[in-house]
């Protein structure tokens, strides 16, 4: 296959209720307003997912701002164009700064369309070769430690390869100590989502006693320099999430000693071109990577799993099964966790699972269609 012309792009506005509120240092989230992107190109469809939250909590983008950017600034740069290589899409955004989640949603849909049109899995198109990927689970802040221990027991019984706890001031050292006492051997990490400052360095160092794989984003969402000051005061490796928005950020963070591990969320990076650049740079520099999660529907979930098949993704990702978040996912079949703690990397063309039309209809609020 040599080219695809982007004839039409739909924005499908869906609203999905999480099985349970997901509580982080940002506060509780119960409803996901998800915008799915469907591109039509030469008889194939491609699907992407806009991962911005309803409120500007994780980053400045929201479902509303990202949709406005698509309508007014971004879709016009791609509609009607012919792709010879899916890497081109990222270059078409030149001149439009920021808004990585909006850009990623469309770019990823084009990669899916390209993979389907060329009869290959998205994982293969991206350069991945793993057929299964280890899945971790991220557990929100619970009402009390007993409830947390209960949740962990359930996920450990399901076989998850790694447990991640959300921490915040007042819900950290004692809570992690109780978890470690009950689960001495599970691979365990914590994610602070920027809830601390450098003044908490001695307090955070108490977490060194619990053999954590990493502490994720302890300091400000846009900081690299203070993380470099914190890092030598902790034995626990720092993983950066929010503050790595490009391969260049990874290079700068590495140079300063701000982190030893990075998670990649294609939405945060602006899509696959940037995610592949991050992957290649981190692999060359010896920085372990894992794929993060944004409480995606099955569409975004399958994109994340395809990315996790690349060789640099050596740590379990937040690529949980569909039933971690949804009573019924919009993909058919849903993503399932195997007892060995892995999920399958689909081998079928594109993202590899069908969209369930009835399920989609039941969560769809409205559709916008754009043509050149
Ligand atoms: C993280 N995700 O790694 C994020 C944070 C996060 C699975 O822990 C709505 C949309 C609410 C995206 C809450 C996980 C969210 C969100 C938290 C992302 O930091
Ligand atoms: Mg995180």
mmCIF file of C-alpha atoms and ligand atoms in Angstrom:
data_model
loop_
_atom_site.group_PDB
_atom_site.id
_atom_site.type_symbol
_atom_site.label_atom_id
_atom_site.label_comp_id
_atom_site.label_asym_id
_atom_site.label_seq_id
_atom_site.Cartn_x
_atom_site.Cartn_y
_atom_site.Cartn_z
ATOM 1 C CA UNK A 1 0.000 0.000 0.000
ATOM 2 C CA UNK A 2 1.380 3.374 -0.927
ATOM 3 C CA UNK A 3 -1.114 6.002 0.141
ATOM 4 C CA UNK A 4 -4.366 6.798 1.941
ATOM 5 C CA UNK A 5 -6.516 9.880 1.457
ATOM 6 C CA UNK A 6 -8.262 11.188 4.576
ATOM 7 C CA UNK A 7 -11.776 11.735 3.262
ATOM 8 C CA UNK A 8 -13.739 12.253 6.434
ATOM 9 C CA UNK A 9 -13.204 12.470 10.183
ATOM 10 C CA UNK A 10 -15.919 11.877 12.784
ATOM 11 C CA UNK A 11 -15.775 12.920 16.418
ATOM 12 C CA UNK A 12 -17.938 10.557 18.460
ATOM 13 C CA UNK A 13 -18.758 12.051 21.836
ATOM 14 C CA UNK A 14 -19.352 9.280 24.336
ATOM 15 C CA UNK A 15 -19.969 9.326 28.044
ATOM 16 C CA UNK A 16 -19.047 6.271 30.101
ATOM 17 C CA UNK A 17 -19.447 5.663 33.827
ATOM 18 C CA UNK A 18 -16.496 4.053 35.559
ATOM 19 C CA UNK A 19 -17.320 0.935 37.593
ATOM 20 C CA UNK A 20 -16.200 2.839 40.678
ATOM 21 C CA UNK A 21 -14.842 6.337 41.328
ATOM 22 C CA UNK A 22 -11.113 6.607 40.629
ATOM 23 C CA UNK A 23 -9.593 8.774 43.376
ATOM 24 C CA UNK A 24 -6.207 10.426 42.985
ATOM 25 C CA UNK A 25 -4.574 13.512 44.476
ATOM 26 C CA UNK A 26 -6.670 15.339 41.796
ATOM 27 C CA UNK A 27 -9.901 14.203 43.463
ATOM 28 C CA UNK A 28 -12.477 11.571 42.448
ATOM 29 C CA UNK A 29 -13.394 10.772 38.825
ATOM 30 C CA UNK A 30 -16.576 8.847 38.098
ATOM 31 C CA UNK A 31 -17.552 9.763 34.563
ATOM 32 C CA UNK A 32 -15.347 9.743 31.468
ATOM 33 C CA UNK A 33 -16.312 12.047 28.618
ATOM 34 C CA UNK A 34 -14.452 10.379 25.808
ATOM 35 C CA UNK A 35 -14.156 11.595 22.239
ATOM 36 C CA UNK A 36 -13.487 8.816 19.766
ATOM 37 C CA UNK A 37 -11.969 9.720 16.410
ATOM 38 C CA UNK A 38 -13.020 7.771 13.336
ATOM 39 C CA UNK A 39 -11.156 8.496 10.127
ATOM 40 C CA UNK A 40 -12.404 7.294 6.745
ATOM 41 C CA UNK A 41 -9.713 6.735 4.123
ATOM 42 C CA UNK A 42 -9.991 4.844 0.827
ATOM 43 C CA UNK A 43 -12.512 2.337 2.145
ATOM 44 C CA UNK A 44 -10.943 1.725 5.552
ATOM 45 C CA UNK A 45 -11.691 3.188 8.962
ATOM 46 C CA UNK A 46 -9.222 4.061 11.674
ATOM 47 C CA UNK A 47 -9.996 4.686 15.321
ATOM 48 C CA UNK A 48 -8.352 6.892 17.915
ATOM 49 C CA UNK A 49 -9.265 8.112 21.412
ATOM 50 C CA UNK A 50 -8.925 11.537 22.950
ATOM 51 C CA UNK A 51 -7.701 10.874 26.478
ATOM 52 C CA UNK A 52 -8.139 14.327 28.036
ATOM 53 C CA UNK A 53 -10.237 14.353 31.203
ATOM 54 C CA UNK A 54 -13.340 16.440 31.769
ATOM 55 C CA UNK A 55 -11.438 18.862 33.984
ATOM 56 C CA UNK A 56 -7.879 20.167 33.468
ATOM 57 C CA UNK A 57 -6.520 18.008 36.302
ATOM 58 C CA UNK A 58 -3.872 15.798 34.741
ATOM 59 C CA UNK A 59 -2.800 18.395 32.184
ATOM 60 C CA UNK A 60 -4.250 21.613 30.831
ATOM 61 C CA UNK A 61 -6.218 19.883 28.068
ATOM 62 C CA UNK A 62 -9.852 18.901 28.580
ATOM 63 C CA UNK A 63 -12.293 17.082 26.342
ATOM 64 C CA UNK A 64 -13.809 20.487 25.532
ATOM 65 C CA UNK A 65 -10.594 22.385 24.788
ATOM 66 C CA UNK A 66 -9.188 19.514 22.750
ATOM 67 C CA UNK A 67 -12.372 19.224 20.710
ATOM 68 C CA UNK A 68 -12.348 22.966 20.073
ATOM 69 C CA UNK A 69 -8.735 22.737 18.899
ATOM 70 C CA UNK A 70 -9.647 19.920 16.554
ATOM 71 C CA UNK A 71 -12.625 21.831 15.107
ATOM 72 C CA UNK A 72 -10.960 25.174 14.697
ATOM 73 C CA UNK A 73 -7.269 24.478 14.167
ATOM 74 C CA UNK A 74 -6.221 20.869 13.698
ATOM 75 C CA UNK A 75 -8.661 18.907 11.538
ATOM 76 C CA UNK A 76 -8.263 21.445 8.719
ATOM 77 C CA UNK A 77 -4.581 20.542 8.531
ATOM 78 C CA UNK A 78 -5.276 16.877 7.782
ATOM 79 C CA UNK A 79 -8.681 16.598 6.070
ATOM 80 C CA UNK A 80 -8.378 15.774 2.376
ATOM 81 C CA UNK A 81 -4.653 15.101 2.577
ATOM 82 C CA UNK A 82 -2.958 11.985 1.303
ATOM 83 C CA UNK A 83 -0.682 10.035 3.634
ATOM 84 C CA UNK A 84 2.287 8.157 2.164
ATOM 85 C CA UNK A 85 3.601 7.209 5.588
ATOM 86 C CA UNK A 86 1.738 7.600 8.911
ATOM 87 C CA UNK A 87 4.783 9.432 10.312
ATOM 88 C CA UNK A 88 3.806 12.389 8.137
ATOM 89 C CA UNK A 89 0.747 13.297 10.172
ATOM 90 C CA UNK A 90 2.805 14.617 13.063
ATOM 91 C CA UNK A 91 4.579 17.009 10.678
ATOM 92 C CA UNK A 92 1.286 18.405 9.392
ATOM 93 C CA UNK A 93 0.655 19.928 12.804
ATOM 94 C CA UNK A 94 3.691 22.179 12.389
ATOM 95 C CA UNK A 95 2.648 25.665 13.401
ATOM 96 C CA UNK A 96 0.081 24.496 15.956
ATOM 97 C CA UNK A 97 1.726 24.335 19.334
ATOM 98 C CA UNK A 98 0.781 22.174 22.290
ATOM 99 C CA UNK A 99 -2.521 20.322 22.532
ATOM 100 C CA UNK A 100 -0.840 16.912 22.382
ATOM 101 C CA UNK A 101 -3.920 14.879 23.320
ATOM 102 C CA UNK A 102 -5.986 16.441 20.533
ATOM 103 C CA UNK A 103 -3.213 15.787 18.009
ATOM 104 C CA UNK A 104 -2.548 12.252 19.249
ATOM 105 C CA UNK A 105 -6.197 11.213 18.937
ATOM 106 C CA UNK A 106 -6.235 11.940 15.195
ATOM 107 C CA UNK A 107 -2.689 10.801 14.465
ATOM 108 C CA UNK A 108 -3.355 7.452 16.188
ATOM 109 C CA UNK A 109 -6.550 6.941 14.181
ATOM 110 C CA UNK A 110 -4.539 7.426 10.981
ATOM 111 C CA UNK A 111 -1.956 4.851 12.139
ATOM 112 C CA UNK A 112 -4.815 2.418 12.803
ATOM 113 C CA UNK A 113 -6.263 3.074 9.343
ATOM 114 C CA UNK A 114 -2.846 2.563 7.756
ATOM 115 C CA UNK A 115 -2.320 -0.694 9.631
ATOM 116 C CA UNK A 116 -5.769 -1.972 8.602
ATOM 117 C CA UNK A 117 -5.304 -0.916 4.984
ATOM 118 C CA UNK A 118 -1.970 -2.714 4.832
ATOM 119 C CA UNK A 119 -3.310 -5.806 6.602
ATOM 120 C CA UNK A 120 -0.914 -5.654 9.541
ATOM 121 C CA UNK A 121 -1.373 -5.256 13.243
ATOM 122 C CA UNK A 122 -0.788 -1.802 14.679
ATOM 123 C CA UNK A 123 1.828 -3.361 16.979
ATOM 124 C CA UNK A 124 3.754 -4.659 13.962
ATOM 125 C CA UNK A 125 3.454 -1.333 12.145
ATOM 126 C CA UNK A 126 4.893 0.447 15.191
ATOM 127 C CA UNK A 127 7.843 -1.965 15.324
ATOM 128 C CA UNK A 128 6.626 -4.175 18.154
ATOM 129 C CA UNK A 129 7.229 -7.892 18.311
ATOM 130 C CA UNK A 130 5.960 -9.040 21.726
ATOM 131 C CA UNK A 131 2.815 -11.151 21.514
ATOM 132 C CA UNK A 132 1.838 -10.546 25.156
ATOM 133 C CA UNK A 133 2.455 -7.577 27.433
ATOM 134 C CA UNK A 134 2.639 -7.588 31.254
ATOM 135 C CA UNK A 135 -0.268 -5.664 32.758
ATOM 136 C CA UNK A 136 -0.199 -3.619 35.920
ATOM 137 C CA UNK A 137 -3.132 -2.068 37.713
ATOM 138 C CA UNK A 138 -3.439 1.415 39.195
ATOM 139 C CA UNK A 139 -5.537 1.580 42.371
ATOM 140 C CA UNK A 140 -7.103 4.867 43.404
ATOM 141 C CA UNK A 141 -7.009 6.192 46.961
ATOM 142 C CA UNK A 142 -9.430 4.175 49.117
ATOM 143 C CA UNK A 143 -11.432 5.253 52.164
ATOM 144 C CA UNK A 144 -9.177 3.345 54.537
ATOM 145 C CA UNK A 145 -6.307 0.878 54.578
ATOM 146 C CA UNK A 146 -8.586 -2.122 55.067
ATOM 147 C CA UNK A 147 -10.435 -1.244 51.855
ATOM 148 C CA UNK A 148 -7.122 -0.843 50.032
ATOM 149 C CA UNK A 149 -5.815 -4.219 51.220
ATOM 150 C CA UNK A 150 -9.053 -5.743 50.051
ATOM 151 C CA UNK A 151 -8.739 -4.239 46.568
ATOM 152 C CA UNK A 152 -5.122 -5.341 46.278
ATOM 153 C CA UNK A 153 -6.064 -8.899 47.256
ATOM 154 C CA UNK A 154 -8.607 -8.988 44.432
ATOM 155 C CA UNK A 155 -6.172 -7.709 41.804
ATOM 156 C CA UNK A 156 -3.364 -9.993 42.998
ATOM 157 C CA UNK A 157 -5.751 -12.954 42.740
ATOM 158 C CA UNK A 158 -6.574 -11.932 39.168
ATOM 159 C CA UNK A 159 -2.853 -12.102 38.440
ATOM 160 C CA UNK A 160 -1.848 -8.485 37.781
ATOM 161 C CA UNK A 161 1.904 -8.248 37.294
ATOM 162 C CA UNK A 162 2.331 -5.048 39.281
ATOM 163 C CA UNK A 163 0.256 -3.003 41.705
ATOM 164 C CA UNK A 164 0.387 0.796 41.673
ATOM 165 C CA UNK A 165 -0.960 2.805 44.598
ATOM 166 C CA UNK A 166 -1.953 6.438 44.384
ATOM 167 C CA UNK A 167 -0.422 8.397 47.250
ATOM 168 C CA UNK A 168 -0.955 11.891 48.640
ATOM 169 C CA UNK A 169 0.105 13.665 51.838
ATOM 170 C CA UNK A 170 -1.522 11.876 54.783
ATOM 171 C CA UNK A 171 -2.041 8.754 52.704
ATOM 172 C CA UNK A 172 1.444 7.559 52.059
ATOM 173 C CA UNK A 173 4.070 6.066 54.398
ATOM 174 C CA UNK A 174 1.794 4.296 56.881
ATOM 175 C CA UNK A 175 -0.482 3.067 54.093
ATOM 176 C CA UNK A 176 2.407 1.699 52.026
ATOM 177 C CA UNK A 177 3.872 0.083 55.159
ATOM 178 C CA UNK A 178 0.603 -1.755 55.781
ATOM 179 C CA UNK A 179 0.468 -2.927 52.160
ATOM 180 C CA UNK A 180 4.063 -4.181 52.258
ATOM 181 C CA UNK A 181 3.442 -6.014 55.479
ATOM 182 C CA UNK A 182 0.545 -7.929 54.008
ATOM 183 C CA UNK A 183 2.107 -8.356 50.542
ATOM 184 C CA UNK A 184 5.865 -8.719 51.085
ATOM 185 C CA UNK A 185 6.653 -9.872 47.538
ATOM 186 C CA UNK A 186 4.324 -8.147 45.059
ATOM 187 C CA UNK A 187 5.895 -5.754 42.544
ATOM 188 C CA UNK A 188 4.692 -2.443 43.981
ATOM 189 C CA UNK A 189 4.891 1.177 42.820
ATOM 190 C CA UNK A 190 3.372 4.478 43.960
ATOM 191 C CA UNK A 191 2.149 7.496 41.975
ATOM 192 C CA UNK A 192 1.856 10.915 43.639
ATOM 193 C CA UNK A 193 0.522 12.878 40.642
ATOM 194 C CA UNK A 194 2.493 15.940 41.794
ATOM 195 C CA UNK A 195 1.127 16.019 45.347
ATOM 196 C CA UNK A 196 4.462 16.885 47.059
ATOM 197 C CA UNK A 197 7.162 19.544 47.121
ATOM 198 C CA UNK A 198 10.899 19.454 47.790
ATOM 199 C CA UNK A 199 10.110 20.244 51.432
ATOM 200 C CA UNK A 200 8.730 16.680 51.653
ATOM 201 C CA UNK A 201 12.033 15.051 50.640
ATOM 202 C CA UNK A 202 12.773 13.513 54.062
ATOM 203 C CA UNK A 203 9.214 12.298 54.362
ATOM 204 C CA UNK A 204 9.314 10.670 50.910
ATOM 205 C CA UNK A 205 12.643 9.016 51.797
ATOM 206 C CA UNK A 206 10.731 6.934 54.359
ATOM 207 C CA UNK A 207 9.234 5.095 51.376
ATOM 208 C CA UNK A 208 12.703 3.673 50.697
ATOM 209 C CA UNK A 209 11.986 1.014 53.340
ATOM 210 C CA UNK A 210 9.336 -0.700 51.189
ATOM 211 C CA UNK A 211 11.214 -1.934 48.119
ATOM 212 C CA UNK A 212 9.115 0.062 45.654
ATOM 213 C CA UNK A 213 9.924 -0.293 41.952
ATOM 214 C CA UNK A 214 9.538 3.477 41.634
ATOM 215 C CA UNK A 215 7.805 6.609 42.840
ATOM 216 C CA UNK A 216 5.965 8.301 39.996
ATOM 217 C CA UNK A 217 5.798 12.102 39.582
ATOM 218 C CA UNK A 218 6.237 13.201 43.208
ATOM 219 C CA UNK A 219 6.757 16.911 42.369
ATOM 220 C CA UNK A 220 5.165 19.502 40.100
ATOM 221 C CA UNK A 221 3.594 18.395 36.821
ATOM 222 C CA UNK A 222 5.834 20.731 34.824
ATOM 223 C CA UNK A 223 9.056 20.285 36.796
ATOM 224 C CA UNK A 224 12.273 18.503 35.922
ATOM 225 C CA UNK A 225 14.841 20.464 37.929
ATOM 226 C CA UNK A 226 13.423 19.910 41.427
ATOM 227 C CA UNK A 227 13.059 16.203 40.651
ATOM 228 C CA UNK A 228 16.816 16.216 39.959
ATOM 229 C CA UNK A 229 17.340 17.704 43.425
ATOM 230 C CA UNK A 230 15.048 15.123 45.008
ATOM 231 C CA UNK A 231 16.439 12.054 43.213
ATOM 232 C CA UNK A 232 19.724 11.683 45.137
ATOM 233 C CA UNK A 233 17.823 12.007 48.421
ATOM 234 C CA UNK A 234 15.780 8.858 47.633
ATOM 235 C CA UNK A 235 16.861 5.283 47.023
ATOM 236 C CA UNK A 236 13.556 4.605 45.310
ATOM 237 C CA UNK A 237 13.872 5.364 41.580
ATOM 238 C CA UNK A 238 11.834 8.332 40.352
ATOM 239 C CA UNK A 239 9.606 7.751 37.327
ATOM 240 C CA UNK A 240 8.412 10.848 35.490
ATOM 241 C CA UNK A 241 4.966 10.942 33.917
ATOM 242 C CA UNK A 242 3.363 14.416 33.621
ATOM 243 C CA UNK A 243 6.593 16.339 33.085
ATOM 244 C CA UNK A 244 7.916 14.322 30.113
ATOM 245 C CA UNK A 245 6.163 15.658 27.017
ATOM 246 C CA UNK A 246 8.788 14.858 24.383
ATOM 247 C CA UNK A 247 11.941 12.877 23.713
ATOM 248 C CA UNK A 248 13.773 16.137 24.386
ATOM 249 C CA UNK A 249 12.270 16.300 27.883
ATOM 250 C CA UNK A 250 13.527 12.750 28.473
ATOM 251 C CA UNK A 251 17.007 13.744 27.355
ATOM 252 C CA UNK A 252 17.012 16.794 29.639
ATOM 253 C CA UNK A 253 15.650 14.822 32.594
ATOM 254 C CA UNK A 254 18.278 12.124 32.100
ATOM 255 C CA UNK A 255 21.062 14.680 31.789
ATOM 256 C CA UNK A 256 20.024 16.295 35.079
ATOM 257 C CA UNK A 257 19.472 12.964 36.854
ATOM 258 C CA UNK A 258 15.784 13.728 37.458
ATOM 259 C CA UNK A 259 14.455 10.223 36.800
ATOM 260 C CA UNK A 260 15.550 6.647 36.190
ATOM 261 C CA UNK A 261 12.284 5.445 34.622
ATOM 262 C CA UNK A 262 9.744 7.069 32.284
ATOM 263 C CA UNK A 263 6.186 6.203 31.434
ATOM 264 C CA UNK A 264 4.842 6.965 27.980
ATOM 265 C CA UNK A 265 1.279 7.963 27.296
ATOM 266 C CA UNK A 266 0.875 8.680 23.596
ATOM 267 C CA UNK A 267 -1.740 11.326 24.404
ATOM 268 C CA UNK A 268 0.703 13.232 26.605
ATOM 269 C CA UNK A 269 3.461 13.020 23.984
ATOM 270 C CA UNK A 270 1.232 14.065 21.066
ATOM 271 C CA UNK A 271 0.988 10.719 19.290
ATOM 272 C CA UNK A 272 3.062 7.900 17.892
ATOM 273 C CA UNK A 273 5.748 9.873 16.066
ATOM 274 C CA UNK A 274 6.714 11.506 19.369
ATOM 275 C CA UNK A 275 6.210 8.280 21.338
ATOM 276 C CA UNK A 276 8.506 6.394 18.970
ATOM 277 C CA UNK A 277 11.122 9.132 19.289
ATOM 278 C CA UNK A 278 10.869 8.835 23.090
ATOM 279 C CA UNK A 279 11.103 5.047 22.855
ATOM 280 C CA UNK A 280 14.155 5.124 20.642
ATOM 281 C CA UNK A 281 15.934 7.713 22.763
ATOM 282 C CA UNK A 282 15.195 5.950 26.061
ATOM 283 C CA UNK A 283 16.181 2.560 24.648
ATOM 284 C CA UNK A 284 19.527 3.959 23.493
ATOM 285 C CA UNK A 285 20.076 5.678 26.855
ATOM 286 C CA UNK A 286 19.112 2.561 28.839
ATOM 287 C CA UNK A 287 16.072 4.151 30.490
ATOM 288 C CA UNK A 288 13.327 1.575 31.210
ATOM 289 C CA UNK A 289 9.896 2.494 29.855
ATOM 290 C CA UNK A 290 6.335 1.456 30.495
ATOM 291 C CA UNK A 291 3.020 2.485 28.949
ATOM 292 C CA UNK A 292 0.782 4.574 31.189
ATOM 293 C CA UNK A 293 -2.995 4.736 31.223
ATOM 294 C CA UNK A 294 -5.664 7.438 31.140
ATOM 295 C CA UNK A 295 -8.749 5.370 32.027
ATOM 296 C CA UNK A 296 -9.259 4.667 28.349
ATOM 297 C CA UNK A 297 -12.107 2.878 26.654
ATOM 298 C CA UNK A 298 -11.161 -0.186 24.665
ATOM 299 C CA UNK A 299 -10.019 1.905 21.712
ATOM 300 C CA UNK A 300 -7.323 3.762 23.641
ATOM 301 C CA UNK A 301 -6.557 0.608 25.617
ATOM 302 C CA UNK A 302 -5.758 -1.352 22.429
ATOM 303 C CA UNK A 303 -3.553 1.491 21.184
ATOM 304 C CA UNK A 304 -1.626 1.370 24.468
ATOM 305 C CA UNK A 305 -1.213 -2.396 24.208
ATOM 306 C CA UNK A 306 0.124 -2.113 20.653
ATOM 307 C CA UNK A 307 2.704 0.403 21.874
ATOM 308 C CA UNK A 308 3.648 -1.820 24.814
ATOM 309 C CA UNK A 309 4.768 -4.526 22.350
ATOM 310 C CA UNK A 310 7.868 -2.491 21.445
ATOM 311 C CA UNK A 311 11.175 -3.764 22.878
ATOM 312 C CA UNK A 312 11.880 -0.730 25.093
ATOM 313 C CA UNK A 313 8.752 -1.386 27.190
ATOM 314 C CA UNK A 314 10.450 -3.592 29.736
ATOM 315 C CA UNK A 315 8.209 -2.822 32.735
ATOM 316 C CA UNK A 316 4.516 -3.691 33.246
ATOM 317 C CA UNK A 317 2.235 -0.891 32.028
ATOM 318 C CA UNK A 318 -1.082 0.513 33.238
ATOM 319 C CA UNK A 319 -2.699 -1.594 30.522
ATOM 320 C CA UNK A 320 -5.319 -3.333 32.633
ATOM 321 C CA UNK A 321 -8.150 -5.451 31.305
ATOM 322 C CA UNK A 322 -11.398 -3.782 30.170
ATOM 323 C CA UNK A 323 -13.190 -5.024 33.305
ATOM 324 C CA UNK A 324 -10.852 -2.983 35.514
ATOM 325 C CA UNK A 325 -12.803 0.147 34.561
ATOM 326 C CA UNK A 326 -15.960 -0.806 32.649
ATOM 327 C CA UNK A 327 -19.000 -2.988 33.182
ATOM 328 C CA UNK A 328 -19.081 -3.342 29.399
ATOM 329 C CA UNK A 329 -16.356 -2.020 27.118
ATOM 330 C CA UNK A 330 -17.095 -0.733 23.602
ATOM 331 C CA UNK A 331 -14.715 -3.209 21.972
ATOM 332 C CA UNK A 332 -15.551 -6.784 21.094
ATOM 333 C CA UNK A 333 -13.987 -8.850 22.529
ATOM 334 C CA UNK A 334 -12.889 -6.858 25.587
ATOM 335 C CA UNK A 335 -9.252 -6.844 26.706
ATOM 336 C CA UNK A 336 -8.788 -9.774 29.086
ATOM 337 C CA UNK A 337 -6.089 -10.480 31.652
ATOM 338 C CA UNK A 338 -4.509 -13.929 31.518
ATOM 339 C CA UNK A 339 -3.699 -15.640 34.834
ATOM 340 C CA UNK A 340 0.016 -15.002 34.148
ATOM 341 C CA UNK A 341 -0.588 -11.249 34.394
ATOM 342 C CA UNK A 342 -0.344 -10.465 30.692
ATOM 343 C CA UNK A 343 -2.697 -9.190 28.018
ATOM 344 C CA UNK A 344 -2.526 -10.348 24.412
ATOM 345 C CA UNK A 345 -1.114 -8.019 21.786
ATOM 346 C CA UNK A 346 -3.650 -8.427 18.966
ATOM 347 C CA UNK A 347 -2.296 -9.874 15.732
ATOM 348 C CA UNK A 348 -5.325 -8.869 13.623
ATOM 349 C CA UNK A 349 -5.071 -5.742 11.428
ATOM 350 C CA UNK A 350 -5.004 -2.347 13.132
ATOM 351 C CA UNK A 351 -5.923 -2.173 16.812
ATOM 352 C CA UNK A 352 -7.159 -5.716 16.312
ATOM 353 C CA UNK A 353 -10.587 -5.870 17.987
ATOM 354 C CA UNK A 354 -13.944 -4.784 16.566
ATOM 355 C CA UNK A 355 -15.928 -1.854 17.925
ATOM 356 C CA UNK A 356 -19.213 -3.194 19.333
ATOM 357 C CA UNK A 357 -21.869 -1.127 17.502
ATOM 358 C CA UNK A 358 -24.583 -1.661 20.120
ATOM 359 C CA UNK A 359 -22.333 -0.816 23.034
ATOM 360 C CA UNK A 360 -21.051 2.242 21.205
ATOM 361 C CA UNK A 361 -24.605 3.371 20.440
ATOM 362 C CA UNK A 362 -25.565 3.020 24.079
ATOM 363 C CA UNK A 363 -22.867 5.446 25.264
ATOM 364 C CA UNK A 364 -22.872 7.793 22.248
ATOM 365 C CA UNK A 365 -24.181 11.300 22.899
ATOM 366 C CA UNK A 366 -23.598 12.857 19.492
ATOM 367 C CA UNK A 367 -21.404 12.655 16.425
ATOM 368 C CA UNK A 368 -19.744 15.479 14.491
ATOM 369 C CA UNK A 369 -18.655 14.832 10.907
ATOM 370 C CA UNK A 370 -15.949 16.796 9.114
ATOM 371 C CA UNK A 371 -15.113 16.620 5.416
ATOM 372 C CA UNK A 372 -12.581 18.668 3.430
HETATM 373 C C1 LIG B 1 -1.484 8.489 35.956
HETATM 374 N N1 LIG B 1 -3.586 7.263 35.370
HETATM 375 O O1 LIG B 1 -0.751 7.561 35.713
HETATM 376 C C2 LIG B 1 -2.929 8.532 35.496
HETATM 377 C C3 LIG B 1 -3.637 9.627 36.128
HETATM 378 C C4 LIG B 1 -5.051 9.921 35.856
HETATM 379 C C5 LIG B 1 -4.312 4.980 35.535
HETATM 380 O O2 LIG B 1 -3.191 6.063 37.227
HETATM 381 C C6 LIG B 1 -9.605 11.094 34.123
HETATM 382 C C7 LIG B 1 -8.793 10.952 33.009
HETATM 383 C C8 LIG B 1 -9.084 10.904 35.372
HETATM 384 C C9 LIG B 1 -7.464 10.631 33.171
HETATM 385 C C10 LIG B 1 -7.196 10.377 36.801
HETATM 386 C C11 LIG B 1 -3.635 6.159 36.139
HETATM 387 C C12 LIG B 1 -7.739 10.572 35.537
HETATM 388 C C13 LIG B 1 -6.922 10.442 34.429
HETATM 389 C C14 LIG B 1 -5.871 10.053 36.937
HETATM 390 C C15 LIG B 1 -5.572 10.119 34.601
HETATM 391 O O3 LIG B 1 -0.998 9.453 36.523
HETATM 392 MG MG1 LIG B 2 1.050 8.890 36.679
#
